[in-house]
Coordinates of C-alpha atoms and ligand atoms in Angstrom, one line a residue:
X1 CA 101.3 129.0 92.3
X2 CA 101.6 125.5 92.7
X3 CA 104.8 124.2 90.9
X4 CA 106.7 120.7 90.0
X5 CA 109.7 120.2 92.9
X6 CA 112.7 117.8 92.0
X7 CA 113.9 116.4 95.4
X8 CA 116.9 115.3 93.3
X9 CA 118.6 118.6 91.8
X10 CA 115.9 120.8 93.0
X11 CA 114.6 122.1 89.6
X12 CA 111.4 123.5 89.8
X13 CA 108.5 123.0 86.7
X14 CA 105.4 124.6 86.0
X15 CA 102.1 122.4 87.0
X16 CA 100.1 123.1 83.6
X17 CA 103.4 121.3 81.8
X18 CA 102.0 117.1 80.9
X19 CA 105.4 116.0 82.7
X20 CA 105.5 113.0 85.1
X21 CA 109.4 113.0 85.7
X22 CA 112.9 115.4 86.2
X23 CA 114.9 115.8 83.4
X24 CA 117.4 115.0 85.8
X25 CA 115.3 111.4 85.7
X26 CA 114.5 111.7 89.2
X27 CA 110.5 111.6 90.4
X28 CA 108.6 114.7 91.1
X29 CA 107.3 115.7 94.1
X30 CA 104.6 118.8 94.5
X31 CA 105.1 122.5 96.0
X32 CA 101.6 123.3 97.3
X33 CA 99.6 125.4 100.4
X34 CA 96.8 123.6 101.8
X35 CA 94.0 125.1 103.5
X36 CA 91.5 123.6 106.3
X37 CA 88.6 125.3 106.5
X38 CA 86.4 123.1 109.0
X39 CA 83.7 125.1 108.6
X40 CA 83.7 124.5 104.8
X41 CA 84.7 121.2 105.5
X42 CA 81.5 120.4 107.5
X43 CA 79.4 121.3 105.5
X44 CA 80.1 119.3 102.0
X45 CA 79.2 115.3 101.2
X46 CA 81.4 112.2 102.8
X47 CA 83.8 112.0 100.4
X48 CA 87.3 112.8 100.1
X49 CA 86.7 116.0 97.8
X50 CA 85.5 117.8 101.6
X51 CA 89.4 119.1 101.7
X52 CA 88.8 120.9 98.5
X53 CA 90.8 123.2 99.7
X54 CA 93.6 120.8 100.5
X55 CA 93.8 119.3 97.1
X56 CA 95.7 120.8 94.1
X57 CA 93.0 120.3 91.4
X58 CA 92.6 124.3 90.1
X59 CA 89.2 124.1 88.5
X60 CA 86.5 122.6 90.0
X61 CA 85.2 121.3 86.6
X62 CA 88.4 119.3 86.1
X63 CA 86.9 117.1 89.2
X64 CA 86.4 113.3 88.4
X65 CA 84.3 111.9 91.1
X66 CA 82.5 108.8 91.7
X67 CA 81.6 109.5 95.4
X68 CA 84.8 108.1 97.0
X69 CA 85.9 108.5 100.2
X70 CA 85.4 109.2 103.7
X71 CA 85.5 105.4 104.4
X72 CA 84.3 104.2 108.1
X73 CA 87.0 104.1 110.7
X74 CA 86.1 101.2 112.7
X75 CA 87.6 99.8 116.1
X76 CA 88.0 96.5 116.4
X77 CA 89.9 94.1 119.0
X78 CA 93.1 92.4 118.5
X79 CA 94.5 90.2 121.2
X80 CA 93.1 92.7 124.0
X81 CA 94.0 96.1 122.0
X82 CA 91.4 98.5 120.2
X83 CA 92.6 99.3 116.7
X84 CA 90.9 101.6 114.4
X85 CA 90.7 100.1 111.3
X86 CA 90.1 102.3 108.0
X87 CA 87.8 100.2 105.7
X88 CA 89.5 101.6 102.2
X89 CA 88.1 98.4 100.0
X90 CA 84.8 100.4 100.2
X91 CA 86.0 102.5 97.1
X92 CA 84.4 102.4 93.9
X93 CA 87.2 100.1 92.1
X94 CA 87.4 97.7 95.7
X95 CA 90.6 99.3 96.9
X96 CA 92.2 102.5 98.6
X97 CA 93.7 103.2 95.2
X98 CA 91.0 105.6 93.8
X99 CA 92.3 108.1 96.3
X100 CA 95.1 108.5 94.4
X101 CA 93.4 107.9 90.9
X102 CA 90.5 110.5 91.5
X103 CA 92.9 113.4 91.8
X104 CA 95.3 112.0 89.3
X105 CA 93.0 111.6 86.7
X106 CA 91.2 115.2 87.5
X107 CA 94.8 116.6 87.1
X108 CA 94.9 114.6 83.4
X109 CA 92.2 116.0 82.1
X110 CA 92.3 119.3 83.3
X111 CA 96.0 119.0 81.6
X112 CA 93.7 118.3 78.0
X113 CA 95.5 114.5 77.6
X114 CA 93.9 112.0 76.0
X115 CA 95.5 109.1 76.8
X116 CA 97.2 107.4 79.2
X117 CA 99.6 104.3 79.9
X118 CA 100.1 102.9 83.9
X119 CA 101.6 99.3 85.4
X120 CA 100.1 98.0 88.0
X121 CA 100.2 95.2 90.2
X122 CA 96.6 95.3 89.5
X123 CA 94.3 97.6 91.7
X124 CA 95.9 101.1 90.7
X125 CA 95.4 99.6 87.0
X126 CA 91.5 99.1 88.1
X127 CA 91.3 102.8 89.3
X128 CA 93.0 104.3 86.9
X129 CA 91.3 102.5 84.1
X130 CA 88.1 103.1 86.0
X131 CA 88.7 107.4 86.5
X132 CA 90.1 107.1 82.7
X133 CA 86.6 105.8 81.8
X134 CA 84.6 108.3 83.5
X135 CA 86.9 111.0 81.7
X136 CA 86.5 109.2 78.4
X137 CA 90.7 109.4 78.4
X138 CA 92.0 106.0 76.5
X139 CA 94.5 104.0 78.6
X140 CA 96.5 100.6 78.8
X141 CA 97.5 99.2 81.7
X142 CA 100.4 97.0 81.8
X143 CA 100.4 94.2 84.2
X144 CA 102.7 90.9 85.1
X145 CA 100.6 87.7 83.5
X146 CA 100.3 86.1 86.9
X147 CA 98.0 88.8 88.3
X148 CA 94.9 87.9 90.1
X149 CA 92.5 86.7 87.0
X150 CA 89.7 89.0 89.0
X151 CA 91.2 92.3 88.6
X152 CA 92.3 91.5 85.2
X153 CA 88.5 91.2 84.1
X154 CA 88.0 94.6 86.1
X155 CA 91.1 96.5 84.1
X156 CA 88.8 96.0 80.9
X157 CA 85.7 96.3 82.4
X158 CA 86.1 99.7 82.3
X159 CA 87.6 99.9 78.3
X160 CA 91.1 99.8 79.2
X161 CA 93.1 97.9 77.1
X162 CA 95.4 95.4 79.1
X163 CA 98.7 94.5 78.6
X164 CA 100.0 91.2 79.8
X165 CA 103.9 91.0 80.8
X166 CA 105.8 88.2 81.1
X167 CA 108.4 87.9 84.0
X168 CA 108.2 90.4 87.4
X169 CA 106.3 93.3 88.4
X170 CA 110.2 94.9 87.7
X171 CA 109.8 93.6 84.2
X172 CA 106.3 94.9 83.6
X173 CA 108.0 98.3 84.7
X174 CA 110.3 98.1 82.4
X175 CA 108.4 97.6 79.4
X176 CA 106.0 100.5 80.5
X177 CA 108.7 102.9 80.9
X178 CA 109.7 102.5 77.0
X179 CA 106.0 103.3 76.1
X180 CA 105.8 106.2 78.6
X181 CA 108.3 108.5 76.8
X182 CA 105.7 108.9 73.8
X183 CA 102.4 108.4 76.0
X184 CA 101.6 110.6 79.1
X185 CA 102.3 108.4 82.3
X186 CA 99.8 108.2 84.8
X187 CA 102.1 106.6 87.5
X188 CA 100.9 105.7 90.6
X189 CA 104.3 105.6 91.8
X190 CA 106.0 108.5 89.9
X191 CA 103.4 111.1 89.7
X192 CA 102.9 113.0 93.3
X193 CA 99.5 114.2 91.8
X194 CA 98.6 110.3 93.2
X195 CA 99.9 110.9 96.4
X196 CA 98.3 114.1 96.7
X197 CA 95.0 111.3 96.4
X198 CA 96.0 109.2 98.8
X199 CA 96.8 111.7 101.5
X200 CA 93.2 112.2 102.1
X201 CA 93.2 109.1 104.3
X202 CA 95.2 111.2 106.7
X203 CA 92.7 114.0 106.7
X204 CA 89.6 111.5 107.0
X205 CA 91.3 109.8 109.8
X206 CA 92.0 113.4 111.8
X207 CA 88.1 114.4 111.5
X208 CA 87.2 111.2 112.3
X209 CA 88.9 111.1 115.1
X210 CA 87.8 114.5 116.1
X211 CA 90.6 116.2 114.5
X212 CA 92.8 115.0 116.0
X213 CA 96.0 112.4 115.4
X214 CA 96.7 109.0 116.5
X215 CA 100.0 107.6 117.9
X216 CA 100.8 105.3 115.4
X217 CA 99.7 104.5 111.2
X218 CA 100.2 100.4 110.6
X219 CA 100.1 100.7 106.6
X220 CA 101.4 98.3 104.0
X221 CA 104.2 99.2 101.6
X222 CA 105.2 98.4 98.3
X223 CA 105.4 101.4 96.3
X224 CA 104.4 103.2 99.6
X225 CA 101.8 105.2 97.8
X226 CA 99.5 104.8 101.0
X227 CA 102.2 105.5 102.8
X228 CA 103.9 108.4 102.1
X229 CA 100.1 110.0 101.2
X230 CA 99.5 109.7 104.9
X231 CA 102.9 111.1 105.7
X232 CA 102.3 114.1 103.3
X233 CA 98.9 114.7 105.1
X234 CA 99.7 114.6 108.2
X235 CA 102.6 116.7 107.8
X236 CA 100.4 119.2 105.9
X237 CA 97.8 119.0 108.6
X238 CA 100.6 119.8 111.2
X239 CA 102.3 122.3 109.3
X240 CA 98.9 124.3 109.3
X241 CA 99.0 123.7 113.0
X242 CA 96.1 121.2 112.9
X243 CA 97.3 118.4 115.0
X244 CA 100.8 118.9 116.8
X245 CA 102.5 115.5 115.9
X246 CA 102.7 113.2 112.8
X247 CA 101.9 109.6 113.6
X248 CA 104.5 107.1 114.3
X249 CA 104.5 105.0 110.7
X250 CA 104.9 101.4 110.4
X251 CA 104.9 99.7 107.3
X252 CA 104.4 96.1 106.8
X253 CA 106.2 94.2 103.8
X254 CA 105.8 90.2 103.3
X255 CA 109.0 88.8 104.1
X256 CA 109.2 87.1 100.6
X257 CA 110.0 90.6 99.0
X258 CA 111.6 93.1 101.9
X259 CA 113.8 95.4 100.0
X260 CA 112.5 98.4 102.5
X261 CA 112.8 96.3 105.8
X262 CA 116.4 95.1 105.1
X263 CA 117.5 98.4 104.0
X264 CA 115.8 99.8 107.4
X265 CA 117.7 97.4 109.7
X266 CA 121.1 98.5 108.0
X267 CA 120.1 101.3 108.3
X268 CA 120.6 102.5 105.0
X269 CA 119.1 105.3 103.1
X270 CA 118.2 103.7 99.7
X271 CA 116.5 100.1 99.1
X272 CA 118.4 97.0 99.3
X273 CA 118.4 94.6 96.2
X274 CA 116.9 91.5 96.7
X275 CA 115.9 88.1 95.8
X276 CA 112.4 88.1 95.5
X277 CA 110.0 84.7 96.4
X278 CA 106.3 84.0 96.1
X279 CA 104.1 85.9 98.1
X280 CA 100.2 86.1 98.3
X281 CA 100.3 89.6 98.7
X282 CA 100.8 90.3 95.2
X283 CA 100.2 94.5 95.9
X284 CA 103.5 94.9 97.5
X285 CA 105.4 92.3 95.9
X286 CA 107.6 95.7 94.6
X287 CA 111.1 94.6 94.4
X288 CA 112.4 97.8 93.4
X289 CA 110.2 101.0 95.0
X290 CA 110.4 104.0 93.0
X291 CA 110.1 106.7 95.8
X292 CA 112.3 104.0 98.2
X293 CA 114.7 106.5 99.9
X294 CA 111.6 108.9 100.5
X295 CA 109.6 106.0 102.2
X296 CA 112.5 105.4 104.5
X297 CA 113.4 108.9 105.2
X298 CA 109.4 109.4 106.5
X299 CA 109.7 106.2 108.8
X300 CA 112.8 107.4 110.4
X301 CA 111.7 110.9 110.7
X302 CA 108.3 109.6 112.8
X303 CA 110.2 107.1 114.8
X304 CA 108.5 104.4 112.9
X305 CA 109.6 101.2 111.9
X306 CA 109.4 98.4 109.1
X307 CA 107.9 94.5 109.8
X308 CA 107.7 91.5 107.5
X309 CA 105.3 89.1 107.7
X310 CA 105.6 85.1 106.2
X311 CA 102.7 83.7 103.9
X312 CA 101.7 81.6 107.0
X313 CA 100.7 84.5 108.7
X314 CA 99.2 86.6 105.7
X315 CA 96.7 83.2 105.5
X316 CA 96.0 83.3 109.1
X317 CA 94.8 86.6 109.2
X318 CA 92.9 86.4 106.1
X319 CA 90.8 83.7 107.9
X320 CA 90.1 85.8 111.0
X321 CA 89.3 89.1 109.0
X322 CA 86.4 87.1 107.3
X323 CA 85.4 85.6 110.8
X324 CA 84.9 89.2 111.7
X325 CA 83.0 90.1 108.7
X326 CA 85.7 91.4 106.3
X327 CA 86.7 90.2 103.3
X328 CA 89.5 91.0 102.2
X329 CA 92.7 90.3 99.5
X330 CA 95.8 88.7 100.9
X331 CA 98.0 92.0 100.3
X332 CA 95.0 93.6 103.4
X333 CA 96.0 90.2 105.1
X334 CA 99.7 90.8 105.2
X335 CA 98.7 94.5 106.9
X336 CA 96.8 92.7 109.5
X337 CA 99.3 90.2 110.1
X338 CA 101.9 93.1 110.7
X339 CA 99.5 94.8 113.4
X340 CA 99.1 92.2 115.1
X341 CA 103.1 91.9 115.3
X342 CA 103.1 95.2 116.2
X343 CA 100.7 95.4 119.1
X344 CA 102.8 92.4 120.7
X345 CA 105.3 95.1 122.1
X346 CA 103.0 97.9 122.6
X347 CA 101.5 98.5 125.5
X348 CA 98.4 101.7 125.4
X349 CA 98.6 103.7 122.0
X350 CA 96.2 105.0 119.8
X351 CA 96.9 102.9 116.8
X352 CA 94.9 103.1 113.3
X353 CA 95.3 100.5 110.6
X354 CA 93.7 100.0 107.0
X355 CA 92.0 97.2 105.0
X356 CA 93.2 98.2 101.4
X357 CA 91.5 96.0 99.3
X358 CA 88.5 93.8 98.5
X359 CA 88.6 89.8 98.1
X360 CA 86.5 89.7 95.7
X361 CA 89.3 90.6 93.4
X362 CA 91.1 87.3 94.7
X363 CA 88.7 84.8 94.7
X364 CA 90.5 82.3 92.7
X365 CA 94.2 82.5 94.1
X366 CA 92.4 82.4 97.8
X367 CA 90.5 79.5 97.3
X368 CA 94.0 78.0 96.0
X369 CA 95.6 79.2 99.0
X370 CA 93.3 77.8 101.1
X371 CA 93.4 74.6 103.2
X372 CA 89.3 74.3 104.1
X373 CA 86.8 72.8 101.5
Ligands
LIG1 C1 95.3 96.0 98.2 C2 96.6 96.8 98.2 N1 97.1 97.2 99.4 C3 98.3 97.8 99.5 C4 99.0 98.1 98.4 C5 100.3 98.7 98.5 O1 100.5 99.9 97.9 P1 101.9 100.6 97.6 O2 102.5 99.6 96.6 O3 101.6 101.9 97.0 O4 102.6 100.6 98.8 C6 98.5 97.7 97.1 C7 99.3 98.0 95.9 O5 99.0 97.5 94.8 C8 97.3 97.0 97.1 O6 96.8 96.6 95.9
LIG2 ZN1 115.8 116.6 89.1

């Protein structure tokens, strides 16, 4: 049986119990087997609900599916170097996030809630809202005031009602966390139902690749929900002796908010407080990162490593993504702007590397951002 798993003071909790957190007040992580049936596998639709058997949801009524997944991994050529490039905006809500909201939201209905609250820097709020609406669950989605006007208008699209912060992401965290001890938390960041969502970009990439791993993941992080999903998978892939080595991961912060690449450098084992600027890359602008110690625990353990990229360079690469036909939000820019560091002191690896989100969401704060007519 599948069971809750506090990585703080070990307690364990049943899975049917509508809990989001330890009483201990640490986050929960997930005890559960995984099975890769290829055959089975093989034989379903492209979308990420092929691994049933690698996904926690119990019934299959419970499932909440729009189609999603099984994005196109394709290569493209940085600077001399062939990069694999997941195209996760191609989700139903316009970014990667509906990995995690799919099986989330699955695991909240099949749990009998019937409403939800979430904070969001804004695309997890579209997904969830979106997953919520297909479920007919109520949610709010709380969000910090300056978030791109075009994801705003998609939060209550979908019948969400949005909640406007004033101040930081942190404070918009805050104010959440007082409403989320009376209403059931569907945290992307907290819950590791989410994560157990986004670790199917690990398993697309390893049959797309012909089951098989690369050398290195080049992945963004702010929460590190992308992140340490494609740690889980891979490690659950390699644990059921599916590919013999986890990918190197390197994640990419901007340089305007680097609490995980400063605390990587020290070398220390929790996130350092900072003083966070302006960035364009509003998805991980995340001062404070919930799962933090986790994220830097599965960089060291791969032999990864953490970059920062400036705003300069997040533009840049924005502009040369749409020159080669993807268009994408400024936090995709600031990955792209990170590979590119990356590949500078590489010399032949097998690297893959993601485009999270769609510009469309963006349109307004790109055009302000940008120097051409
Ligand atoms: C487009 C996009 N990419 C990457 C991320 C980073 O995700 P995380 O904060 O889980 O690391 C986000 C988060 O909102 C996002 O919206
Ligand atoms: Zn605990």
């Amino acid at each position: 049986m599948d069971k809750f798993y506090c990585p703080n003071c070990k307690r364990l909790y049943c899975v049917n119990q509508a809990i989001w957190q330890c009483e201990c007040g640490s986050f929960l992580d997930l005890q559960f087997k995984p099975k890769f049936p290829i055959k089975k596998i093989l034989s379903r639709g492209p979308t990420l609900w092929r691994y049933r058997e690698a996904i926690p949801i119990s019934r299959d009524e419970h499932i909440l599916s729009m189609g999603e997944g099984f994005t196109p991994l394709e290569a493209i050529e940085f600077n001399g170097h062939q990069v694999l490039l997941k195209i996760d905006y191609l989700f139903p809500t316009g970014s990667y996030k509906d990995r995690g909201a799919t099986v989330l939201i699955s695991k909240v209905k099949g749990l009998g809630i019937k409403k939800v609250v979430e904070d969001s820097s804004g695309n997890a709020g579209s997904a969830i809202a979106a997953y919520c609406a297909k479920a007919g669950i109520k949610c709010e989605i709380y969000v910090p005031q300056a978030t791109s006007s075009g994801k705003l208008v998609q939060i209550q699209a979908y019948g969400a009602t949005l909640k406007k912060v004033e101040g930081s992401r942190e404070r918009t965290a805050e104010v959440v966390m007082e409403v989320a001890s009376k209403t059931y938390y569907a945290s992307h960041c907290w819950n590791p139902y989410f994560l157990h969502g986004t670790k199917t970009f690990a398993f697309e990439i390893w049959e797309q690749m012909g089951w098989k791993a690369p050398d290195a993941l080049v992945l963004p992080v702010g929460h590190g929900t992308l992140l340490l999903g494609a740690y889980i998978g891979f490690k659950e892939l390699k644990e059921a002796g599916m590919v013999k080595r986890i990918p190197r991961i390197v994640g990419v912060q901007s340089a305007s908010c680097a609490p995980l690449y400063h605390a990587f450098k020290r070398e220390k084992k929790e996130p350092i407080p900072i003083e966070k600027r302006e960035t364009m890359a509003e998805g991980i602008a995340i001062a404070k990162p919930v799962r933090g110690r986790q994220i830097l625990e599965a960089i060291r353990e791969t032999g990864g490593e953490i970059l920062t990229v400036t705003e300069k360079e997040i533009e840049v690469s924005m502009k040369e993504m749409g020159l080669k036909g993807h268009f994408i939000e400024p936090t995709s820019a600031a990955t792209i702007a990170g590979l590119k560091k990356y590949l500078k002191n590489i010399k032949k690896e097998v690297i893959v590397s993601t485009l999270t989100g769609m510009g469309l969401k963006a349109t307004g704060e790109i055009s302000a951002n940008s120097n051409s007519p």
